[in-house]
PDB file of C-alpha atoms and ligand atoms in Angstrom:
ATOM      1  CA  MET A   1    -121.290  11.156 -57.371  1.00 95.00           C
ATOM      2  CA  ARG A   2    -120.887   8.462 -60.030  1.00 97.00           C
ATOM      3  CA  LEU A   3    -118.289   9.080 -62.738  1.00 98.00           C
ATOM      4  CA  LEU A   4    -116.563   7.285 -65.619  1.00 98.00           C
ATOM      5  CA  LEU A   5    -113.158   8.058 -67.065  1.00 98.00           C
ATOM      6  CA  ILE A   6    -112.574   6.982 -70.643  1.00 98.00           C
ATOM      7  CA  GLY A   7    -109.255   7.324 -72.399  1.00 98.00           C
ATOM      8  CA  ALA A   8    -106.542   5.503 -74.264  1.00 98.00           C
ATOM      9  CA  PRO A   9    -103.760   3.622 -72.458  1.00 98.00           C
ATOM     10  CA  GLY A  10    -101.651   6.278 -70.735  1.00 98.00           C
ATOM     11  CA  ALA A  11    -104.272   9.028 -71.030  1.00 98.00           C
ATOM     12  CA  GLY A  12    -104.195   9.530 -67.251  1.00 98.00           C
ATOM     13  CA  LYS A  13    -107.318   7.640 -66.161  1.00 98.00           C
ATOM     14  CA  GLY A  14    -105.657   6.293 -63.015  1.00 98.00           C
ATOM     15  CA  THR A  15    -103.993   9.615 -62.207  1.00 98.00           C
ATOM     16  CA  GLN A  16    -107.215  11.603 -62.544  1.00 98.00           C
ATOM     17  CA  ALA A  17    -109.397   8.965 -60.860  1.00 98.00           C
ATOM     18  CA  GLU A  18    -107.194   9.083 -57.783  1.00 98.00           C
ATOM     19  CA  ARG A  19    -107.466  12.880 -57.566  1.00 98.00           C
ATOM     20  CA  LEU A  20    -111.254  12.865 -58.079  1.00 98.00           C
ATOM     21  CA  ALA A  21    -111.710  10.112 -55.502  1.00 98.00           C
ATOM     22  CA  GLY A  22    -109.723  12.113 -52.954  1.00 98.00           C
ATOM     23  CA  ARG A  23    -111.461  15.379 -53.693  1.00 97.00           C
ATOM     24  CA  PHE A  24    -115.020  14.075 -53.595  1.00 97.00           C
ATOM     25  CA  ASN A  25    -114.506  11.234 -51.141  1.00 97.00           C
ATOM     26  CA  ILE A  26    -115.710   8.560 -53.560  1.00 98.00           C
ATOM     27  CA  ALA A  27    -114.268   5.126 -54.368  1.00 98.00           C
ATOM     28  CA  HIS A  28    -111.696   4.759 -57.148  1.00 98.00           C
ATOM     29  CA  ILE A  29    -112.475   1.516 -58.974  1.00 98.00           C
ATOM     30  CA  SER A  30    -109.931   0.555 -61.646  1.00 98.00           C
ATOM     31  CA  SER A  31    -110.733  -2.554 -63.683  1.00 98.00           C
ATOM     32  CA  GLY A  32    -107.069  -2.839 -64.708  1.00 98.00           C
ATOM     33  CA  ASP A  33    -105.763  -2.573 -61.119  1.00 97.00           C
ATOM     34  CA  LEU A  34    -108.267  -5.199 -59.931  1.00 98.00           C
ATOM     35  CA  LEU A  35    -107.340  -7.547 -62.784  1.00 98.00           C
ATOM     36  CA  ARG A  36    -103.593  -7.119 -62.144  1.00 97.00           C
ATOM     37  CA  GLN A  37    -104.211  -7.866 -58.445  1.00 97.00           C
ATOM     38  CA  HIS A  38    -105.939 -11.127 -59.408  1.00 98.00           C
ATOM     39  CA  VAL A  39    -102.925 -12.038 -61.557  1.00 97.00           C
ATOM     40  CA  ARG A  40    -100.508 -11.287 -58.683  1.00 96.00           C
ATOM     41  CA  ASP A  41    -102.641 -13.281 -56.221  1.00 98.00           C
ATOM     42  CA  GLN A  42    -102.929 -16.151 -58.733  1.00 97.00           C
ATOM     43  CA  THR A  43    -106.676 -16.426 -58.145  1.00 97.00           C
ATOM     44  CA  SER A  44    -108.784 -18.455 -60.575  1.00 97.00           C
ATOM     45  CA  ILE A  45    -109.743 -15.209 -62.323  1.00 97.00           C
ATOM     46  CA  GLY A  46    -106.069 -14.261 -62.406  1.00 98.00           C
ATOM     47  CA  GLN A  47    -105.080 -17.505 -64.077  1.00 97.00           C
ATOM     48  CA  THR A  48    -107.850 -17.120 -66.662  1.00 96.00           C
ATOM     49  CA  ILE A  49    -106.965 -13.569 -67.638  1.00 97.00           C
ATOM     50  CA  LYS A  50    -103.179 -13.269 -67.340  1.00 97.00           C
ATOM     51  CA  ALA A  51    -102.548 -13.996 -71.022  1.00 97.00           C
ATOM     52  CA  TYR A  52    -105.040 -11.314 -72.103  1.00 98.00           C
ATOM     53  CA  VAL A  53    -103.538  -8.630 -69.865  1.00 97.00           C
ATOM     54  CA  ASP A  54     -99.958  -9.496 -70.854  1.00 96.00           C
ATOM     55  CA  ALA A  55    -100.864  -9.303 -74.546  1.00 97.00           C
ATOM     56  CA  GLY A  56    -102.853  -6.065 -74.172  1.00 98.00           C
ATOM     57  CA  ASP A  57    -106.093  -7.741 -75.245  1.00 98.00           C
ATOM     58  CA  LEU A  58    -109.406  -7.093 -73.543  1.00 98.00           C
ATOM     59  CA  VAL A  59    -110.433  -9.641 -70.942  1.00 98.00           C
ATOM     60  CA  PRO A  60    -113.833 -11.308 -71.656  1.00 97.00           C
ATOM     61  CA  ASP A  61    -116.771  -9.071 -70.728  1.00 96.00           C
ATOM     62  CA  SER A  62    -118.319 -11.623 -68.352  1.00 96.00           C
ATOM     63  CA  VAL A  63    -115.167 -11.705 -66.181  1.00 97.00           C
ATOM     64  CA  VAL A  64    -115.013  -7.925 -65.889  1.00 98.00           C
ATOM     65  CA  LEU A  65    -118.741  -7.507 -65.260  1.00 97.00           C
ATOM     66  CA  ASP A  66    -118.794 -10.185 -62.539  1.00 96.00           C
ATOM     67  CA  MET A  67    -115.706  -8.715 -60.899  1.00 97.00           C
ATOM     68  CA  LEU A  68    -117.063  -5.154 -60.784  1.00 97.00           C
ATOM     69  CA  ARG A  69    -120.701  -5.697 -59.840  1.00 96.00           C
ATOM     70  CA  LYS A  70    -120.249  -5.859 -56.065  1.00 96.00           C
ATOM     71  CA  PRO A  71    -117.671  -3.076 -55.599  1.00 97.00           C
ATOM     72  CA  VAL A  72    -119.590  -0.682 -57.852  1.00 97.00           C
ATOM     73  CA  VAL A  73    -122.922  -1.241 -56.110  1.00 96.00           C
ATOM     74  CA  ALA A  74    -121.259  -0.972 -52.683  1.00 97.00           C
ATOM     75  CA  ALA A  75    -119.484   2.250 -53.654  1.00 97.00           C
ATOM     76  CA  ALA A  76    -122.670   3.771 -55.076  1.00 96.00           C
ATOM     77  CA  GLU A  77    -124.375   3.108 -51.764  1.00 95.00           C
ATOM     78  CA  SER A  78    -121.633   4.837 -49.806  1.00 94.00           C
ATOM     79  CA  GLY A  79    -120.978   8.118 -51.585  1.00 94.00           C
ATOM     80  CA  GLY A  80    -120.174   7.164 -55.151  1.00 97.00           C
ATOM     81  CA  TYR A  81    -117.482   5.941 -57.498  1.00 98.00           C
ATOM     82  CA  VAL A  82    -115.082   6.960 -60.197  1.00 98.00           C
ATOM     83  CA  LEU A  83    -114.674   4.070 -62.625  1.00 98.00           C
ATOM     84  CA  ASP A  84    -111.337   3.940 -64.433  1.00 98.00           C
ATOM     85  CA  GLY A  85    -111.088   1.611 -67.445  1.00 97.00           C
ATOM     86  CA  PHE A  86    -114.653   0.355 -67.492  1.00 98.00           C
ATOM     87  CA  PRO A  87    -116.712   0.298 -69.632  1.00 98.00           C
ATOM     88  CA  ARG A  88    -114.389   0.181 -72.620  1.00 97.00           C
ATOM     89  CA  THR A  89    -116.691  -1.350 -75.218  1.00 98.00           C
ATOM     90  CA  VAL A  90    -120.257  -0.609 -76.289  1.00 98.00           C
ATOM     91  CA  ASP A  91    -121.296  -4.085 -75.123  1.00 98.00           C
ATOM     92  CA  GLN A  92    -119.852  -3.473 -71.651  1.00 98.00           C
ATOM     93  CA  ALA A  93    -121.656  -0.133 -71.430  1.00 97.00           C
ATOM     94  CA  LYS A  94    -124.969  -1.705 -72.393  1.00 97.00           C
ATOM     95  CA  ALA A  95    -124.536  -4.633 -69.990  1.00 97.00           C
ATOM     96  CA  ALA A  96    -123.526  -2.327 -67.127  1.00 96.00           C
ATOM     97  CA  PHE A  97    -126.523  -0.093 -67.728  1.00 95.00           C
ATOM     98  CA  GLU A  98    -128.864  -3.100 -67.581  1.00 96.00           C
ATOM     99  CA  VAL A  99    -127.488  -3.988 -64.154  1.00 94.00           C
ATOM    100  CA  ALA A 100    -127.059  -0.479 -62.746  1.00 95.00           C
ATOM    101  CA  HIS A 101    -130.205   1.265 -63.934  1.00 95.00           C
ATOM    102  CA  PRO A 102    -132.748  -0.799 -61.950  1.00 95.00           C
ATOM    103  CA  LEU A 103    -130.596  -0.256 -58.839  1.00 94.00           C
ATOM    104  CA  GLY A 104    -130.333   3.488 -59.450  1.00 93.00           C
ATOM    105  CA  VAL A 105    -126.510   3.335 -59.520  1.00 95.00           C
ATOM    106  CA  GLU A 106    -125.859   4.191 -63.174  1.00 94.00           C
ATOM    107  CA  VAL A 107    -123.246   6.724 -64.194  1.00 96.00           C
ATOM    108  CA  GLN A 108    -124.003  10.467 -63.969  1.00 96.00           C
ATOM    109  CA  ALA A 109    -121.029  11.836 -65.918  1.00 97.00           C
ATOM    110  CA  ALA A 110    -118.429  10.433 -68.320  1.00 97.00           C
ATOM    111  CA  VAL A 111    -115.132  12.172 -68.989  1.00 98.00           C
ATOM    112  CA  HIS A 112    -113.063  11.512 -72.098  1.00 98.00           C
ATOM    113  CA  LEU A 113    -109.364  12.221 -71.491  1.00 98.00           C
ATOM    114  CA  ASP A 114    -108.055  13.195 -74.897  1.00 98.00           C
ATOM    115  CA  VAL A 115    -104.316  12.708 -75.550  1.00 98.00           C
ATOM    116  CA  PRO A 116    -102.531  12.133 -78.898  1.00 98.00           C
ATOM    117  CA  ASP A 117    -100.744   8.833 -79.577  1.00 97.00           C
ATOM    118  CA  GLU A 118     -97.168  10.233 -79.487  1.00 97.00           C
ATOM    119  CA  GLU A 119     -97.711  11.493 -75.935  1.00 98.00           C
ATOM    120  CA  LEU A 120     -99.391   8.232 -74.842  1.00 98.00           C
ATOM    121  CA  ILE A 121     -96.459   6.188 -76.124  1.00 97.00           C
ATOM    122  CA  ARG A 122     -93.951   8.535 -74.473  1.00 97.00           C
ATOM    123  CA  ARG A 123     -95.718   8.254 -71.095  1.00 98.00           C
ATOM    124  CA  LEU A 124     -96.127   4.472 -71.183  1.00 97.00           C
ATOM    125  CA  LEU A 125     -92.534   3.772 -72.222  1.00 96.00           C
ATOM    126  CA  ALA A 126     -91.350   6.107 -69.454  1.00 96.00           C
ATOM    127  CA  ARG A 127     -93.541   4.341 -66.901  1.00 95.00           C
ATOM    128  CA  GLY A 128     -92.685   0.715 -67.819  1.00 92.00           C
ATOM    129  CA  ARG A 129     -95.371  -0.821 -65.575  1.00 93.00           C
ATOM    130  CA  GLY A 130     -94.586  -4.399 -66.556  1.00 87.00           C
ATOM    131  CA  SER A 131     -95.202  -6.829 -69.349  1.00 86.00           C
ATOM    132  CA  ASP A 132     -97.846  -4.652 -71.010  1.00 93.00           C
ATOM    133  CA  ASP A 133     -95.676  -1.519 -71.261  1.00 94.00           C
ATOM    134  CA  SER A 134     -93.284  -2.905 -73.900  1.00 94.00           C
ATOM    135  CA  GLU A 135     -93.303  -1.085 -77.231  1.00 95.00           C
ATOM    136  CA  ALA A 136     -95.032  -3.948 -79.097  1.00 96.00           C
ATOM    137  CA  VAL A 137     -97.778  -4.378 -76.493  1.00 97.00           C
ATOM    138  CA  ILE A 138     -98.335  -0.610 -76.225  1.00 97.00           C
ATOM    139  CA  THR A 139     -98.887  -0.488 -79.993  1.00 97.00           C
ATOM    140  CA  HIS A 140    -101.390  -3.339 -79.691  1.00 98.00           C
ATOM    141  CA  ARG A 141    -103.222  -1.678 -76.742  1.00 98.00           C
ATOM    142  CA  LEU A 142    -103.610   1.485 -78.826  1.00 98.00           C
ATOM    143  CA  GLN A 143    -104.999  -0.582 -81.689  1.00 98.00           C
ATOM    144  CA  VAL A 144    -107.480  -2.297 -79.339  1.00 98.00           C
ATOM    145  CA  TYR A 145    -108.476   1.149 -78.044  1.00 98.00           C
ATOM    146  CA  ARG A 146    -109.176   2.364 -81.576  1.00 98.00           C
ATOM    147  CA  GLU A 147    -111.169  -0.743 -82.491  1.00 98.00           C
ATOM    148  CA  LYS A 148    -113.141  -1.281 -79.295  1.00 98.00           C
ATOM    149  CA  THR A 149    -113.259   1.936 -77.257  1.00 98.00           C
ATOM    150  CA  ILE A 150    -113.538   4.696 -79.880  1.00 98.00           C
ATOM    151  CA  PRO A 151    -116.943   3.170 -80.829  1.00 98.00           C
ATOM    152  CA  LEU A 152    -117.947   3.607 -77.169  1.00 98.00           C
ATOM    153  CA  LEU A 153    -117.083   7.314 -77.382  1.00 97.00           C
ATOM    154  CA  GLU A 154    -119.202   7.516 -80.521  1.00 97.00           C
ATOM    155  CA  TYR A 155    -122.037   5.686 -78.755  1.00 96.00           C
ATOM    156  CA  TYR A 156    -121.952   8.202 -75.869  1.00 96.00           C
ATOM    157  CA  ALA A 157    -121.385  11.228 -78.126  1.00 94.00           C
ATOM    158  CA  GLY A 158    -123.983  13.949 -77.780  1.00 89.00           C
ATOM    159  CA  ARG A 159    -125.218  12.845 -74.353  1.00 93.00           C
ATOM    160  CA  GLU A 160    -125.285  15.825 -72.050  1.00 92.00           C
ATOM    161  CA  TRP A 161    -123.438  13.949 -69.289  1.00 95.00           C
ATOM    162  CA  MET A 162    -120.421  13.184 -71.516  1.00 96.00           C
ATOM    163  CA  PHE A 163    -117.588  15.662 -72.096  1.00 97.00           C
ATOM    164  CA  ALA A 164    -113.977  15.651 -73.284  1.00 98.00           C
ATOM    165  CA  VAL A 165    -111.002  17.389 -71.710  1.00 98.00           C
ATOM    166  CA  ASP A 166    -107.546  18.057 -73.104  1.00 98.00           C
ATOM    167  CA  GLY A 167    -105.434  15.504 -71.236  1.00 98.00           C
ATOM    168  CA  THR A 168    -102.067  16.795 -72.430  1.00 98.00           C
ATOM    169  CA  ARG A 169    -101.719  19.466 -69.739  1.00 98.00           C
ATOM    170  CA  SER A 170    -100.326  18.872 -66.255  1.00 98.00           C
ATOM    171  CA  PRO A 171    -102.271  16.467 -63.999  1.00 98.00           C
ATOM    172  CA  GLY A 172    -103.349  19.414 -61.810  1.00 98.00           C
ATOM    173  CA  GLN A 173    -104.653  21.424 -64.758  1.00 98.00           C
ATOM    174  CA  VAL A 174    -106.544  18.442 -66.142  1.00 98.00           C
ATOM    175  CA  HIS A 175    -108.074  17.824 -62.714  1.00 98.00           C
ATOM    176  CA  GLU A 176    -109.241  21.431 -62.326  1.00 98.00           C
ATOM    177  CA  ASP A 177    -110.747  21.354 -65.810  1.00 98.00           C
ATOM    178  CA  ILE A 178    -112.732  18.191 -64.974  1.00 98.00           C
ATOM    179  CA  VAL A 179    -113.981  19.696 -61.708  1.00 97.00           C
ATOM    180  CA  ALA A 180    -115.004  22.920 -63.481  1.00 96.00           C
ATOM    181  CA  ARG A 181    -116.994  20.904 -66.012  1.00 96.00           C
ATOM    182  CA  LEU A 182    -118.653  18.785 -63.298  1.00 96.00           C
ATOM    183  CA  ARG A 183    -119.634  21.965 -61.438  1.00 94.00           C
ATOM    184  CA  LYS A 184    -121.683  23.060 -64.410  1.00 92.00           C
ATOM    185  CA  MET A 185    -123.692  19.845 -64.367  1.00 89.00           C
ATOM    186  CA  ALA A 186    -127.088  19.995 -62.735  1.00 74.00           C
ATOM    187  CA  ALA A 187    -126.702  16.490 -61.263  1.00 77.00           C
ATOM    188  CA  PHE A 188    -124.026  17.696 -58.849  1.00 82.00           C
ATOM    189  CA  ASP A 189    -124.111  20.232 -56.055  1.00 76.00           C
ATOM    190  CA  ILE A 190    -120.396  20.867 -55.751  1.00 73.00           C
ATOM    191  CA  SER A 191    -120.262  24.640 -56.094  1.00 62.00           C
ATOM    192  CA  GLN A 192    -118.534  24.904 -52.704  1.00 56.00           C
ATOM    193  CA  ASP A 193    -115.760  22.319 -53.302  1.00 58.00           C
TER     194      ASP A 193
HETATM  195  P1  AP5 B   1    -105.792  -0.601 -67.654  1.00 95.63           P
HETATM  196  O1  AP5 B   1    -105.115  -0.835 -66.393  1.00 95.63           O
HETATM  197  O2  AP5 B   1    -107.082   0.099 -67.669  1.00 95.63           O
HETATM  198  O3  AP5 B   1    -104.734   0.080 -68.599  1.00 95.63           O
HETATM  199  P2  AP5 B   1    -104.831   1.116 -69.799  1.00 95.63           P
HETATM  200  O4  AP5 B   1    -106.196   1.488 -70.240  1.00 95.63           O
HETATM  201  O5  AP5 B   1    -103.933   0.559 -70.828  1.00 95.63           O
HETATM  202  O6  AP5 B   1    -104.312   2.428 -69.183  1.00 95.63           O
HETATM  203  P3  AP5 B   1    -103.135   2.715 -68.174  1.00 95.63           P
HETATM  204  O7  AP5 B   1    -103.510   2.267 -66.818  1.00 95.63           O
HETATM  205  O8  AP5 B   1    -101.854   2.228 -68.744  1.00 95.63           O
HETATM  206  O9  AP5 B   1    -103.119   4.297 -68.275  1.00 95.63           O
HETATM  207  P4  AP5 B   1    -104.039   5.368 -67.544  1.00 95.63           P
HETATM  208  O10 AP5 B   1    -104.969   5.989 -68.523  1.00 95.63           O
HETATM  209  O11 AP5 B   1    -104.610   4.842 -66.274  1.00 95.63           O
HETATM  210  O12 AP5 B   1    -102.945   6.461 -67.235  1.00 95.63           O
HETATM  211  P5  AP5 B   1    -102.074   6.686 -65.896  1.00 95.63           P
HETATM  212  O13 AP5 B   1    -102.795   7.613 -65.000  1.00 95.63           O
HETATM  213  O14 AP5 B   1    -101.612   5.386 -65.361  1.00 95.63           O
HETATM  214  O15 AP5 B   1    -106.001  -2.004 -68.410  1.00 95.63           O
HETATM  215  C1  AP5 B   1    -104.954  -2.941 -68.477  1.00 95.63           C
HETATM  216  C2  AP5 B   1    -105.445  -4.227 -69.104  1.00 95.63           C
HETATM  217  O16 AP5 B   1    -106.474  -4.812 -68.287  1.00 95.63           O
HETATM  218  C3  AP5 B   1    -106.103  -4.096 -70.484  1.00 95.63           C
HETATM  219  O17 AP5 B   1    -105.141  -4.127 -71.504  1.00 95.63           O
HETATM  220  C4  AP5 B   1    -107.007  -5.326 -70.503  1.00 95.63           C
HETATM  221  O18 AP5 B   1    -106.264  -6.491 -70.731  1.00 95.63           O
HETATM  222  C5  AP5 B   1    -107.523  -5.377 -69.070  1.00 95.63           C
HETATM  223  N1  AP5 B   1    -108.747  -4.599 -68.845  1.00 95.63           N
HETATM  224  C6  AP5 B   1    -108.900  -3.504 -68.028  1.00 95.63           C
HETATM  225  N2  AP5 B   1    -110.164  -3.052 -68.054  1.00 95.63           N
HETATM  226  C7  AP5 B   1    -110.848  -3.880 -68.886  1.00 95.63           C
HETATM  227  C8  AP5 B   1    -112.193  -3.911 -69.333  1.00 95.63           C
HETATM  228  N3  AP5 B   1    -113.103  -2.993 -68.926  1.00 95.63           N
HETATM  229  N4  AP5 B   1    -112.549  -4.889 -70.197  1.00 95.63           N
HETATM  230  C9  AP5 B   1    -111.663  -5.822 -70.620  1.00 95.63           C
HETATM  231  N5  AP5 B   1    -110.364  -5.834 -70.248  1.00 95.63           N
HETATM  232  C10 AP5 B   1    -109.956  -4.873 -69.381  1.00 95.63           C
HETATM  233  O19 AP5 B   1    -100.844   7.476 -66.541  1.00 95.63           O
HETATM  234  C11 AP5 B   1     -99.912   6.815 -67.372  1.00 95.63           C
HETATM  235  C12 AP5 B   1     -98.516   7.455 -67.156  1.00 95.63           C
HETATM  236  O20 AP5 B   1     -98.564   8.816 -67.567  1.00 95.63           O
HETATM  237  C13 AP5 B   1     -98.085   7.464 -65.683  1.00 95.63           C
HETATM  238  O21 AP5 B   1     -96.708   7.288 -65.608  1.00 95.63           O
HETATM  239  C14 AP5 B   1     -98.501   8.861 -65.210  1.00 95.63           C
HETATM  240  O22 AP5 B   1     -97.713   9.334 -64.157  1.00 95.63           O
HETATM  241  C15 AP5 B   1     -98.299   9.693 -66.481  1.00 95.63           C
HETATM  242  N6  AP5 B   1     -99.269  10.810 -66.564  1.00 95.63           N
HETATM  243  C16 AP5 B   1    -100.587  10.786 -66.228  1.00 95.63           C
HETATM  244  N7  AP5 B   1    -101.161  11.985 -66.448  1.00 95.63           N
HETATM  245  C17 AP5 B   1    -100.174  12.788 -66.963  1.00 95.63           C
HETATM  246  C18 AP5 B   1    -100.137  14.146 -67.401  1.00 95.63           C
HETATM  247  N8  AP5 B   1    -101.241  14.932 -67.351  1.00 95.63           N
HETATM  248  N9  AP5 B   1     -98.974  14.637 -67.865  1.00 95.63           N
HETATM  249  C19 AP5 B   1     -97.861  13.856 -67.914  1.00 95.63           C
HETATM  250  N10 AP5 B   1     -97.808  12.557 -67.492  1.00 95.63           N
HETATM  251  C20 AP5 B   1     -98.965  12.028 -67.029  1.00 95.63           C
HETATM  252 MG1   MG B   2    -104.689   2.951 -65.383  1.00 95.63          MG
END
């Protein structure tokens, strides 16, 4: 099973990815978590990208694509993946497809977690993850989402493997809604789960 979660900062991508990974025994791959780990470990990637992450700007596509290639291919070969936070631009989606399609590891379903801005801001301020959960950076991350990621939703719109769920309900309700929608998709045989 190969899934994508798309949503604004605070929409619940990480929360839902973790539940889906546990339920379907697939790998949870979060671009943001991997990037933050590089920053903590002060790797060469970490040093290159720290300023972007702290400011809430997108890291250059080449860095993200290089970082994800191996884990995504490995996960696809051992049961599947749920990607959280990637792709988040049309260019990333196109580049990923070019790599994944010949290997037969491209995405089978994309879920848009839909949550209004007031709720996103409330959740992120309550969480206070670090430098990027300050009010000013949250506002900027939402702006980047509107400019760079909404076009990705438009690019995927109308594809039969893309659907939106109401992400304002409890994490358990959102999870069950996603699973119910996946069950209806011909690509998956999960009627017994
Ligand atoms: P990333 O780590 O992806 O952050 P984000 O998109 O800003 O989203 P968050 O992780 O803050 O939120 P989430 O949707 O995962 O929600 P969560 O489950 O945590 O990216 C960080 C940075 O890395 C970017 O700014 C960029 O610099 C860089 N980056 C990452 N990917 C990149 C890419 N592809 N290209 C370029 N740069 C990239 O939930 C949030 C909070 O809400 C939690 O406290 C949670 O408990 C709570 N919550 C979750 N669900 C619910 C619910 N249903 N009800 C109530 N509370 C809930
Ligand atoms: Mg996250």
